[in-house]
Short mmCIF file of C-alpha atoms in Angstrom, two decimals:
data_model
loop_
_atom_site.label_atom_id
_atom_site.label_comp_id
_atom_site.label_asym_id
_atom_site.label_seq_id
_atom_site.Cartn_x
_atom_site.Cartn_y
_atom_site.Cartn_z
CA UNK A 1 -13.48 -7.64 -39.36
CA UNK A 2 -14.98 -10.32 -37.51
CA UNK A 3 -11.64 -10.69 -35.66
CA UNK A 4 -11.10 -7.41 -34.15
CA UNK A 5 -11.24 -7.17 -30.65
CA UNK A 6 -13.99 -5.09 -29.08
CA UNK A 7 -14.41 -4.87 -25.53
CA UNK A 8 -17.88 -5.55 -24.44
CA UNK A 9 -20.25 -2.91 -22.81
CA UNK A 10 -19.46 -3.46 -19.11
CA UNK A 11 -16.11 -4.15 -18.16
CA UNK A 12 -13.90 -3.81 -14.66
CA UNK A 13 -10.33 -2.56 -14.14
CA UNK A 14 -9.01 -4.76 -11.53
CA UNK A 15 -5.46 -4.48 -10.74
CA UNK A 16 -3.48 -7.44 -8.95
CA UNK A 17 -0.21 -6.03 -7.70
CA UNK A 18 1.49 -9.36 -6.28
CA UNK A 19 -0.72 -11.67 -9.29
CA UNK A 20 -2.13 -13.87 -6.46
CA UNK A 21 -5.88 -12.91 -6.55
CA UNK A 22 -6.86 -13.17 -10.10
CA UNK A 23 -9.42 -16.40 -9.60
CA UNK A 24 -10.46 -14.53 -6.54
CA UNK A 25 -11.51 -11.29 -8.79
CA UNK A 26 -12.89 -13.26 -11.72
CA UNK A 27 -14.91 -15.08 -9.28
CA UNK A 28 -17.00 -11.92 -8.57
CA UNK A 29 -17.38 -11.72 -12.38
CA UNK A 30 -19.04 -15.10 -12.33
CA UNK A 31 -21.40 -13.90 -9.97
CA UNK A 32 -21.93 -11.11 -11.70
CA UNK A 33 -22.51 -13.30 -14.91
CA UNK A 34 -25.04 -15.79 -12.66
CA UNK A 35 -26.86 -12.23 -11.46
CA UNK A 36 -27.46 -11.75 -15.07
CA UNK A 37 -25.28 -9.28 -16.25
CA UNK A 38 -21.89 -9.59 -17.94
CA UNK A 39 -19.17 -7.60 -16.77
CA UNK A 40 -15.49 -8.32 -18.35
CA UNK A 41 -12.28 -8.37 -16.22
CA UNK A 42 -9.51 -5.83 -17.44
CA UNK A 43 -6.33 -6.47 -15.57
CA UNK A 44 -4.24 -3.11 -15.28
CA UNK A 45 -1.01 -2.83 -13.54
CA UNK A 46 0.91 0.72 -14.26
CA UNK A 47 4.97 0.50 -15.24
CA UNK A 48 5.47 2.10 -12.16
CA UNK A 49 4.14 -0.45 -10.20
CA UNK A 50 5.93 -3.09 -12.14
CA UNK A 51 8.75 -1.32 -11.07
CA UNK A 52 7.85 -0.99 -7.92
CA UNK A 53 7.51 -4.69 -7.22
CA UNK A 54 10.08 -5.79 -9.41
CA UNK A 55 7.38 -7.93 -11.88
CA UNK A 56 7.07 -8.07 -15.25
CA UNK A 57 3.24 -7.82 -17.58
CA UNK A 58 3.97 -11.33 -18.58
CA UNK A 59 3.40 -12.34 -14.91
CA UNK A 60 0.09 -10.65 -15.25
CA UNK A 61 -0.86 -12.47 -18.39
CA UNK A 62 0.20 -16.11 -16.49
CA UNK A 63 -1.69 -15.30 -13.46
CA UNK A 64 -5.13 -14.56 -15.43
CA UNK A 65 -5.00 -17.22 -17.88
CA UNK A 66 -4.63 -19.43 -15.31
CA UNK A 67 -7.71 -18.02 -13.48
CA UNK A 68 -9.81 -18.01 -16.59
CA UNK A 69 -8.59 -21.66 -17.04
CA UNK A 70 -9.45 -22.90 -13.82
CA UNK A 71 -12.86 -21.11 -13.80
CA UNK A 72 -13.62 -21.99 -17.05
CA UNK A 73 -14.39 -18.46 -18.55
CA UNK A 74 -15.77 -18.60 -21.47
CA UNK A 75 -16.61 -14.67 -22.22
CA UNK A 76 -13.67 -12.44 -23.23
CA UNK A 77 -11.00 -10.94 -20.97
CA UNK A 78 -8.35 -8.70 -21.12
CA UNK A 79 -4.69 -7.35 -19.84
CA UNK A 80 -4.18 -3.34 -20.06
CA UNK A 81 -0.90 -1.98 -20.47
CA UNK A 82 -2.17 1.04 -18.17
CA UNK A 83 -0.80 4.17 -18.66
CA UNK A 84 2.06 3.78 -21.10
CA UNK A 85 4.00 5.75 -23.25
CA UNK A 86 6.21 5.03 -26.18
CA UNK A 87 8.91 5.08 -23.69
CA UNK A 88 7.52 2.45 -21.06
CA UNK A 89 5.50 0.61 -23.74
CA UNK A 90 7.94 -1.89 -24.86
CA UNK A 91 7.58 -4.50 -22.06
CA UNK A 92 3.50 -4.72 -22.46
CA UNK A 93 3.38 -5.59 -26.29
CA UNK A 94 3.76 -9.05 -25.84
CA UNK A 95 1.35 -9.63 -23.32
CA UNK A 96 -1.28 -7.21 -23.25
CA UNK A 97 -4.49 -6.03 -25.87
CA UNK A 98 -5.55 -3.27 -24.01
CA UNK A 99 -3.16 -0.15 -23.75
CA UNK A 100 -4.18 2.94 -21.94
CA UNK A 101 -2.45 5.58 -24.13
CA UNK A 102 -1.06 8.14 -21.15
CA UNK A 103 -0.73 11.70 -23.00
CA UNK A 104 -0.80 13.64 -19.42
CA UNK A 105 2.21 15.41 -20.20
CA UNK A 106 1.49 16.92 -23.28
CA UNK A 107 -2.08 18.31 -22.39
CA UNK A 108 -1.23 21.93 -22.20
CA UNK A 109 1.87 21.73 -24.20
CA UNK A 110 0.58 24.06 -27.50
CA UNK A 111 0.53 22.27 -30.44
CA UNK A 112 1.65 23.27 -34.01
CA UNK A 113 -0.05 26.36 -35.02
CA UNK A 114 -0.55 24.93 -38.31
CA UNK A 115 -1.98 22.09 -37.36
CA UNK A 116 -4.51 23.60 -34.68
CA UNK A 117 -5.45 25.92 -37.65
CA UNK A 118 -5.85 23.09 -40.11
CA UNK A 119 -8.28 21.55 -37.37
CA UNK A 120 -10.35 24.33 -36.97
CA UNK A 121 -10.60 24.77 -40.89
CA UNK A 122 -11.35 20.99 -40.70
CA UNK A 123 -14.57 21.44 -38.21
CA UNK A 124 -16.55 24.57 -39.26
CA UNK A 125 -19.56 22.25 -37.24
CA UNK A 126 -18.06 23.05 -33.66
CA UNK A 127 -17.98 26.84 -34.45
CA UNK A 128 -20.87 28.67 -33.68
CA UNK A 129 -24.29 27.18 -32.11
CA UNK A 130 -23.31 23.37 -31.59
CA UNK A 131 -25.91 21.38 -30.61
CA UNK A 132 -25.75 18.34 -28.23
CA UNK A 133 -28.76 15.71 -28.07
CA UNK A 134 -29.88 14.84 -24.97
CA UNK A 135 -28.03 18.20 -23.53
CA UNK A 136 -30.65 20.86 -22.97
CA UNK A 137 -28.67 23.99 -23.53
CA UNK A 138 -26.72 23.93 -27.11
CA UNK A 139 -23.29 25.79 -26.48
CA UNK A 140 -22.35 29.01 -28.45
CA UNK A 141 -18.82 29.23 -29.37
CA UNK A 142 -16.41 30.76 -31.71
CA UNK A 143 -12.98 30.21 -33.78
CA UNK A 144 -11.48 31.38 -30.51
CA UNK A 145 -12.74 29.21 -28.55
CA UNK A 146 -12.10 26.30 -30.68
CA UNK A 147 -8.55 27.55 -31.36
CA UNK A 148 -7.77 27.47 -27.48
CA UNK A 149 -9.45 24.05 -27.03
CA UNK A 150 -7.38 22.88 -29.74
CA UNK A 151 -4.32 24.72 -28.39
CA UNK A 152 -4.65 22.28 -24.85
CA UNK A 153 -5.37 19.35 -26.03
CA UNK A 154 -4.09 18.95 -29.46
CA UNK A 155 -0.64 18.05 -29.18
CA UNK A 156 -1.74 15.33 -26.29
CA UNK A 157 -3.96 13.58 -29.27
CA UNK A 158 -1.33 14.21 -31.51
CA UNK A 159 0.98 11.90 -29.19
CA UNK A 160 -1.64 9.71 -28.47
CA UNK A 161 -1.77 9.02 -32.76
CA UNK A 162 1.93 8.37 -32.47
CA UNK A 163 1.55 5.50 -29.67
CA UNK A 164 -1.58 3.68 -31.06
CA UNK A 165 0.54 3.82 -34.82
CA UNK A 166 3.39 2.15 -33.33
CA UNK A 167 0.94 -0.24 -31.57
CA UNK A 168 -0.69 -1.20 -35.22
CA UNK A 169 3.22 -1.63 -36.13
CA UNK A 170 3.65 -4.20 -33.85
CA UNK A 171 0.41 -5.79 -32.88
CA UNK A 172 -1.53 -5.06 -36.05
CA UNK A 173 -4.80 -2.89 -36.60
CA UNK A 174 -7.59 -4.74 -34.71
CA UNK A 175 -5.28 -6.46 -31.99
CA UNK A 176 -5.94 -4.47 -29.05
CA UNK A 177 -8.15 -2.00 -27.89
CA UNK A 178 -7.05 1.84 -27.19
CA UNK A 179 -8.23 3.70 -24.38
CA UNK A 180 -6.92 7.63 -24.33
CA UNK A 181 -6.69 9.12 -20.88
CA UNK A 182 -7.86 12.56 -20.72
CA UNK A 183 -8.28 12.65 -17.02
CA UNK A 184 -4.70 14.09 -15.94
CA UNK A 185 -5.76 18.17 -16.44
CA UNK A 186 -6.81 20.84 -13.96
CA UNK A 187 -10.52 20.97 -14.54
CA UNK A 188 -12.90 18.54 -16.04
CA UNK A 189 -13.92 19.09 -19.58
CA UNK A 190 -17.32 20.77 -20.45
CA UNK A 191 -19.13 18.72 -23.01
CA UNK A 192 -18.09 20.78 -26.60
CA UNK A 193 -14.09 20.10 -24.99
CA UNK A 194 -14.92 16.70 -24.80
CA UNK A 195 -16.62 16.77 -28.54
CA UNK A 196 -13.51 18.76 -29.58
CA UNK A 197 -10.85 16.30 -28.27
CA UNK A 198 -13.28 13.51 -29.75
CA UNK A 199 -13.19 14.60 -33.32
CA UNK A 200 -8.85 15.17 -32.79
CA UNK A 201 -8.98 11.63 -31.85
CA UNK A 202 -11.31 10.81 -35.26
CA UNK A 203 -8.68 13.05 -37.15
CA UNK A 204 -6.12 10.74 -35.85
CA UNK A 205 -7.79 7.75 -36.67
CA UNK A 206 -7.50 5.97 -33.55
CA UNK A 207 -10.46 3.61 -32.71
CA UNK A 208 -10.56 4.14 -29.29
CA UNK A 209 -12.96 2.06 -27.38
CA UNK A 210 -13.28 3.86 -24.21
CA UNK A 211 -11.88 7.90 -23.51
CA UNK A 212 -11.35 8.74 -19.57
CA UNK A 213 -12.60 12.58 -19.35
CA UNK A 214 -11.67 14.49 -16.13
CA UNK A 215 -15.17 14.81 -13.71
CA UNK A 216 -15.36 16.97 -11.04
CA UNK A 217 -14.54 16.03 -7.57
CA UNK A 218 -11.67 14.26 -5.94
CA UNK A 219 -11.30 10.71 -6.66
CA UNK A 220 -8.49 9.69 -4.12
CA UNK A 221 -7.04 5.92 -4.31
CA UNK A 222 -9.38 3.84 -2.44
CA UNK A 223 -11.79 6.14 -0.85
CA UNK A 224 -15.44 7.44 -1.64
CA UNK A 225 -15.83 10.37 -3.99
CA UNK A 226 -15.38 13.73 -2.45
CA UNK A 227 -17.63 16.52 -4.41
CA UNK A 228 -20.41 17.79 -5.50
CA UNK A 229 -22.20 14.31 -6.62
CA UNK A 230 -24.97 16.67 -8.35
CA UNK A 231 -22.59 17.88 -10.87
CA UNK A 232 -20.79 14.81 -11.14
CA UNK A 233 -23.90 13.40 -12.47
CA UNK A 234 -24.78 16.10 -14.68
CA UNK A 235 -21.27 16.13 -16.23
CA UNK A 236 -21.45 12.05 -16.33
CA UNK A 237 -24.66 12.55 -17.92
CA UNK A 238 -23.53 14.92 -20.56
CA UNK A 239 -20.60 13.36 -21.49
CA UNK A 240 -22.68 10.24 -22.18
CA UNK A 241 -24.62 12.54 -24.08
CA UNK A 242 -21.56 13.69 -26.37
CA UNK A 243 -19.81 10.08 -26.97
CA UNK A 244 -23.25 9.43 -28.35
CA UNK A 245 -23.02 12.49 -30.33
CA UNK A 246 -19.37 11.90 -31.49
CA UNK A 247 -19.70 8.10 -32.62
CA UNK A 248 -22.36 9.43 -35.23
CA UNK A 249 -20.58 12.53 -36.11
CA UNK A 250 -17.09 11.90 -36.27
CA UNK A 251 -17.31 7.45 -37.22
CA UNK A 252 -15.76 6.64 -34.26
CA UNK A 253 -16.37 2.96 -32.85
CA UNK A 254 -19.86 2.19 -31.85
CA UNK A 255 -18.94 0.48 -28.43
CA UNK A 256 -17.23 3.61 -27.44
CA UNK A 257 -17.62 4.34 -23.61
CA UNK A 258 -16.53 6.39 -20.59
CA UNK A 259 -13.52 5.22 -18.00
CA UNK A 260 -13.98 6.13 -15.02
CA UNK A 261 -10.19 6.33 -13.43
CA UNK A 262 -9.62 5.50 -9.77
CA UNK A 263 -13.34 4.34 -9.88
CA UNK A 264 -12.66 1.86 -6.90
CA UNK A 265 -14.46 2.55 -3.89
CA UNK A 266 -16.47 5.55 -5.30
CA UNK A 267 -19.25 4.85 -3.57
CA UNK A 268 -21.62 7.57 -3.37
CA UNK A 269 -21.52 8.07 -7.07
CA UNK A 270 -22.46 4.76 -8.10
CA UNK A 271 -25.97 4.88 -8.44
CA UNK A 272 -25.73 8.30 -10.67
CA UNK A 273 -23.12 6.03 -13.15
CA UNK A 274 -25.79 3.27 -12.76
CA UNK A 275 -29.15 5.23 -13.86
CA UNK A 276 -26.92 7.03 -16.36
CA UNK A 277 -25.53 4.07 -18.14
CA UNK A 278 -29.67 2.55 -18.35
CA UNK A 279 -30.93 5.79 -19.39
CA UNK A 280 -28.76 5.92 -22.33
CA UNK A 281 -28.17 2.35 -22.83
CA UNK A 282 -24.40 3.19 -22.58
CA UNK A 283 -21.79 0.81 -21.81
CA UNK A 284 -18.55 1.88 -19.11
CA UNK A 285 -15.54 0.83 -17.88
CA UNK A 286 -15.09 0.97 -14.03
CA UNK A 287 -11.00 1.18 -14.06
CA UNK A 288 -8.68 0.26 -10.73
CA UNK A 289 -11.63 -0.96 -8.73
CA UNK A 290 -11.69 -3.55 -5.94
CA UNK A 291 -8.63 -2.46 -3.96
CA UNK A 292 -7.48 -6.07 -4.21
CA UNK A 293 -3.91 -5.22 -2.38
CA UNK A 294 -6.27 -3.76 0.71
CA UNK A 295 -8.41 -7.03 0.70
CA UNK A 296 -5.22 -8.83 0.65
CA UNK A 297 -4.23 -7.08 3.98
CA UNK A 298 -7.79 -7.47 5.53
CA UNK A 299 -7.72 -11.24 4.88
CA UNK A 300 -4.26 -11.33 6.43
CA UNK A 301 -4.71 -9.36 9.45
CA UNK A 302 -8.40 -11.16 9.73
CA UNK A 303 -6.68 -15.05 9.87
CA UNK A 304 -4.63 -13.68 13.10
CA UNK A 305 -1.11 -15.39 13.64
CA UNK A 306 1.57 -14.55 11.26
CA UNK A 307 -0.91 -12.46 8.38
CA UNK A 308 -1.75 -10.23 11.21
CA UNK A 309 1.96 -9.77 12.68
CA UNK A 310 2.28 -9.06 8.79
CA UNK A 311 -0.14 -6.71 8.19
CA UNK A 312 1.00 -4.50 11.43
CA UNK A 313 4.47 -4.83 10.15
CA UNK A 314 3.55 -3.45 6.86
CA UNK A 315 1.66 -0.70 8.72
CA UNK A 316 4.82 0.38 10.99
CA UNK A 317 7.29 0.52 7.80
CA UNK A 318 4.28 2.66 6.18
CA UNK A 319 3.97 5.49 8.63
CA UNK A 320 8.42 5.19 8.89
CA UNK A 321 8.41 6.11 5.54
CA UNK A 322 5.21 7.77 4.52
CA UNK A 323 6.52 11.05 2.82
CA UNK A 324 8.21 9.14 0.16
CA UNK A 325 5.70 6.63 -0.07
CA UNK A 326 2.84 9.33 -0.40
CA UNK A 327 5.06 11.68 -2.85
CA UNK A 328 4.20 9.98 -5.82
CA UNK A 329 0.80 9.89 -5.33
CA UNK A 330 0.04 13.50 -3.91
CA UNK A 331 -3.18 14.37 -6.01
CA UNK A 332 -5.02 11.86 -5.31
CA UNK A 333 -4.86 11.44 -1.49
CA UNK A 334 -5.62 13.18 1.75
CA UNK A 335 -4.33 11.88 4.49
CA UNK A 336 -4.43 13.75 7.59
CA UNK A 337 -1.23 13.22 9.59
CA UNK A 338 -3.25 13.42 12.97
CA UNK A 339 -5.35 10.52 12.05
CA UNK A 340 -2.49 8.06 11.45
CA UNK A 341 -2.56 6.05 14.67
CA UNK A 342 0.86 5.47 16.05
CA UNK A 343 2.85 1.92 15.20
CA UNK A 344 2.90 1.33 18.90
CA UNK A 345 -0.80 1.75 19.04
CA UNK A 346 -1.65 -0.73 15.75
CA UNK A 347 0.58 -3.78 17.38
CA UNK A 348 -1.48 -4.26 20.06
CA UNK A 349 -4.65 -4.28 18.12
CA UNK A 350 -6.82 -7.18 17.47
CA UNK A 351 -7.65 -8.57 13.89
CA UNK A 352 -11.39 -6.98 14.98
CA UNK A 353 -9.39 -3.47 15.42
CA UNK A 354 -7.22 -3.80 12.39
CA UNK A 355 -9.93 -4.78 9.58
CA UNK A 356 -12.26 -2.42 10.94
CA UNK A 357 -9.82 0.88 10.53
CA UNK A 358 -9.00 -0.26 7.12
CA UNK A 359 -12.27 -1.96 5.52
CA UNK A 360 -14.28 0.51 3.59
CA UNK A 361 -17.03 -0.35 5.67
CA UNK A 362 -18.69 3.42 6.30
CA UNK A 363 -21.11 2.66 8.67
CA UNK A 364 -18.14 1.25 11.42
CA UNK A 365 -17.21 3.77 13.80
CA UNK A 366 -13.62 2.56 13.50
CA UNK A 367 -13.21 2.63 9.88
CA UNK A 368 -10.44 5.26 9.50
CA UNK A 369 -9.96 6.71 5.68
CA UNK A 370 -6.54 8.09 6.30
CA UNK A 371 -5.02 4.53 7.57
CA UNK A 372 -6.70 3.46 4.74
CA UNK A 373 -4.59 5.81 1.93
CA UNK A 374 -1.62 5.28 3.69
CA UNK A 375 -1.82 1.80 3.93
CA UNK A 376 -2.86 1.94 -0.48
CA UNK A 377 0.46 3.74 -1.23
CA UNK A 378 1.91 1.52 0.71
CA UNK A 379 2.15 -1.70 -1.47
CA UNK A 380 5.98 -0.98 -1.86
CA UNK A 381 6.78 -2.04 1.77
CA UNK A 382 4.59 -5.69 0.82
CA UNK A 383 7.01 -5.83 -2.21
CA UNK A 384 10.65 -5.51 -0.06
CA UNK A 385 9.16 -8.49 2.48
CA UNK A 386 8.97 -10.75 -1.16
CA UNK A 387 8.52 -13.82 0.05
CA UNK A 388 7.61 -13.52 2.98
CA UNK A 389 4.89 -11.78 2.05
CA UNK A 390 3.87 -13.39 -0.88
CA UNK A 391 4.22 -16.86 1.35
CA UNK A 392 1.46 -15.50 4.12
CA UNK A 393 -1.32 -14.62 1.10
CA UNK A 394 -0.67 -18.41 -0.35
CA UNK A 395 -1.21 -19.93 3.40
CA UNK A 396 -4.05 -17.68 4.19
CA UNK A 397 -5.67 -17.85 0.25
CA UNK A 398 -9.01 -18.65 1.15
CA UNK A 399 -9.46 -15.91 3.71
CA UNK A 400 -7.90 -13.58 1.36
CA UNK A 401 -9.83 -14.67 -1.89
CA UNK A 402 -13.52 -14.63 0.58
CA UNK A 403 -12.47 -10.74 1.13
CA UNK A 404 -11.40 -10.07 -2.46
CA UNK A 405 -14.17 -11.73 -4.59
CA UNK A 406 -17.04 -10.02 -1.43
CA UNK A 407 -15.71 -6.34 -2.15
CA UNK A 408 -15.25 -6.60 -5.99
CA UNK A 409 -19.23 -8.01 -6.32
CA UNK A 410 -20.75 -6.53 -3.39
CA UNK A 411 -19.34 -3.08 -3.26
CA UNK A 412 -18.79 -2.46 -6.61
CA UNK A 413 -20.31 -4.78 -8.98
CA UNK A 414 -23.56 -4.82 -7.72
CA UNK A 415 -24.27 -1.21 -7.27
CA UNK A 416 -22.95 -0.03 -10.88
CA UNK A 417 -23.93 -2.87 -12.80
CA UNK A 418 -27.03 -4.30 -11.35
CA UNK A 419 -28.14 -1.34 -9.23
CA UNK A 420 -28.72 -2.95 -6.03
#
């Protein structure tokens, strides 16, 4: 159906936490588009941080169809409902078509044994010798094997049928596109795991546009990848390898791609996704990339005066309460206590001192990746200043919007889209 909506090869999840930056991050689109590639804003904001800040996803909707409006974006766009679950979901309906299914909690939980053994009965093709193209070794496995696979993950896809079913309730088939995160589990998932939660997906009949496996590595909110980038790009590789594999196997959507969660900042991985995605002529989505809220504090603490008292301010009431602001976010930072410079020691810095520990700049001496996480869980304490807060970005917007739209193209667009 002509009017189904398919999200286009390369896309970017950019969240906007206080919905002032959206022109600023679809201007590095339109770079992007006058570079000569086309990469397609996503804007995600969790529940959690709606709740956080006290906003609602229709804010999100206003704030980038105003920015496609005054940039006059033609190309399509969209507005994830990221993470949800049929008990959060209700609030995104209305304004979003893009829903990041969230089945975390039930990977792990075993599933019917009826229904893994119907499965298994179902795919006599993954038992035995199953061969991968493009993957050198084929992998030898067994009803066992298949049965445990099925065991982990079933009940998660299971769930994730439910959601996207009461989606097509009350959207309609076609509406929206489904993206099932897969990324929440202890180890990342060997290529026949990922071609085994693949066909549960077919045999749930959700046309899911993009899948977010787990990769190896750490990849902490708003710092570079910390692993083995070698296997990362083998297992990128591979599961490139295996979406292929499933789309013609199992009829799954042809535009079907990798997510790459917490993909901001990632930088010494980048050029693997990049030759990757040209070697197999694969599309992927880049999720939660750009940092915007930290470019928001570098612009404010870079115009001096009141955006830097601001940005120290924020700093102080970060390190007061740092346990609970860190607690929700424990896997997926590392922040070494000793590192934190003292509130004391931040107020008498200079905007020079102040953008340099926090800009993602790796080459400065002074850029510090533990002020850095703190100050990224730390959005809560910009939310309780409201206004105030909100009232320094809108008097310092073109500072802020010069630092947004730079990082978004130049450290992230660039390098996994145009290779450069």
């Amino acid at each position: 159906m002509s009017e189904e909506l398919r999200l286009p090869k390369f896309s970017l999840g950019v969240g906007d936490r206080f919905a002032h930056q959206a022109k600023a991050q679809l201007a590095a689109c339109v770079m992007a588009a006058d570079a000569g590639v086309e990469v397609i804003p996503v804007w995600n904001k969790s529940n959690r941080e709606h709740m956080i800040i006290g906003s609602e996803p229709s804010q999100t909707r206003v704030a980038a169809d105003l920015a496609v409006k005054e940039l006059g974006w033609m190309k399509p766009y969209f507005l994830d409902a990221d993470h949800i679950n049929l008990k959060t979901v209700g609030r995104f309906l209305e304004p979003c078509d893009f829903f990041t299914l969230d089945v975390a909690d039930l990977i792990g939980q075993p599933a019917d044994p009826k229904d893994v053994e119907a499965f298994v009965k179902r795919h006599p093709e993954l038992v035995g010798t199953v061969t991968i193209p493009h993957i050198d070794e084929p992998f030898k496995t067994d009803a066992a094997f298949v049965t445990d696979v099925a065991n982990k993950f079933l009940a998660a896809v299971q769930d994730a049928g439910r959601i996207y079913r009461f989606l097509v309730e009350k959207k309609g088939a076609g509406k929206f596109v489904p993206e099932v995160s897969m990324d929440e589990t202890d180890s990342p998932q060997t290529p026949v795991e990922l071609l085994i939660i693949l066909a549960a997906i077919a045999d749930e009949k959700i046309p899911i546009q993009t899948i977010a496996p787990k990769f190896t590595g750490r990849f902490n909110k708003g710092v570079d990848y910390v692993g083995d980038v070698a296997q990362f790009t083998k297992e990128f590789n591979e599961d490139l390898a295996t979406i292929a594999f499933a789309v013609k196997t199992y009829g799954l959507p042809d535009n079907l791609k990798l997510s790459i969660h917490s993909g901001s900042d990632k930088f010494s991985i980048y050029n693997a996704v990049h030759d990757a995605v040209k070697k197999f002529d694969a599309g992927v989505h880049m999720k939660t990339a750009g940092t915007t809220w930290l470019e928001e504090l570098i612009g404010l603490a870079e115009a001096g005066g009141t955006g830097l008292e601001i940005a120290k301010e924020v700093y102080a009431e970060a390190y007061a309460h740092s346990k609970e602001l860190c607690a929700p976010y424990a896997t997926v930072i590392d922040i070494d206590p000793a590192k934190l410079p003292k509130p004391e020691e931040v107020n008498g810095w200079t905007s020079e001192q102040y953008t340099s520990a926090l800009r993602h700049e790796q080459g400065n001496k002074e850029y510090n990746p533990s002020f850095r996480q703190l100050l990224h869980v730390g959005f809560k304490v910009a939310a309780k200043l409201g206004d105030r807060y909100l009232r320094a970005l809108e008097a310092n917007e073109e500072v802020v919007a010069k630092n947004v739209t730079t990082n978004l193209f130049e450290r992230h667009i660039r390098p996994v889209f145009l290779g450069k």
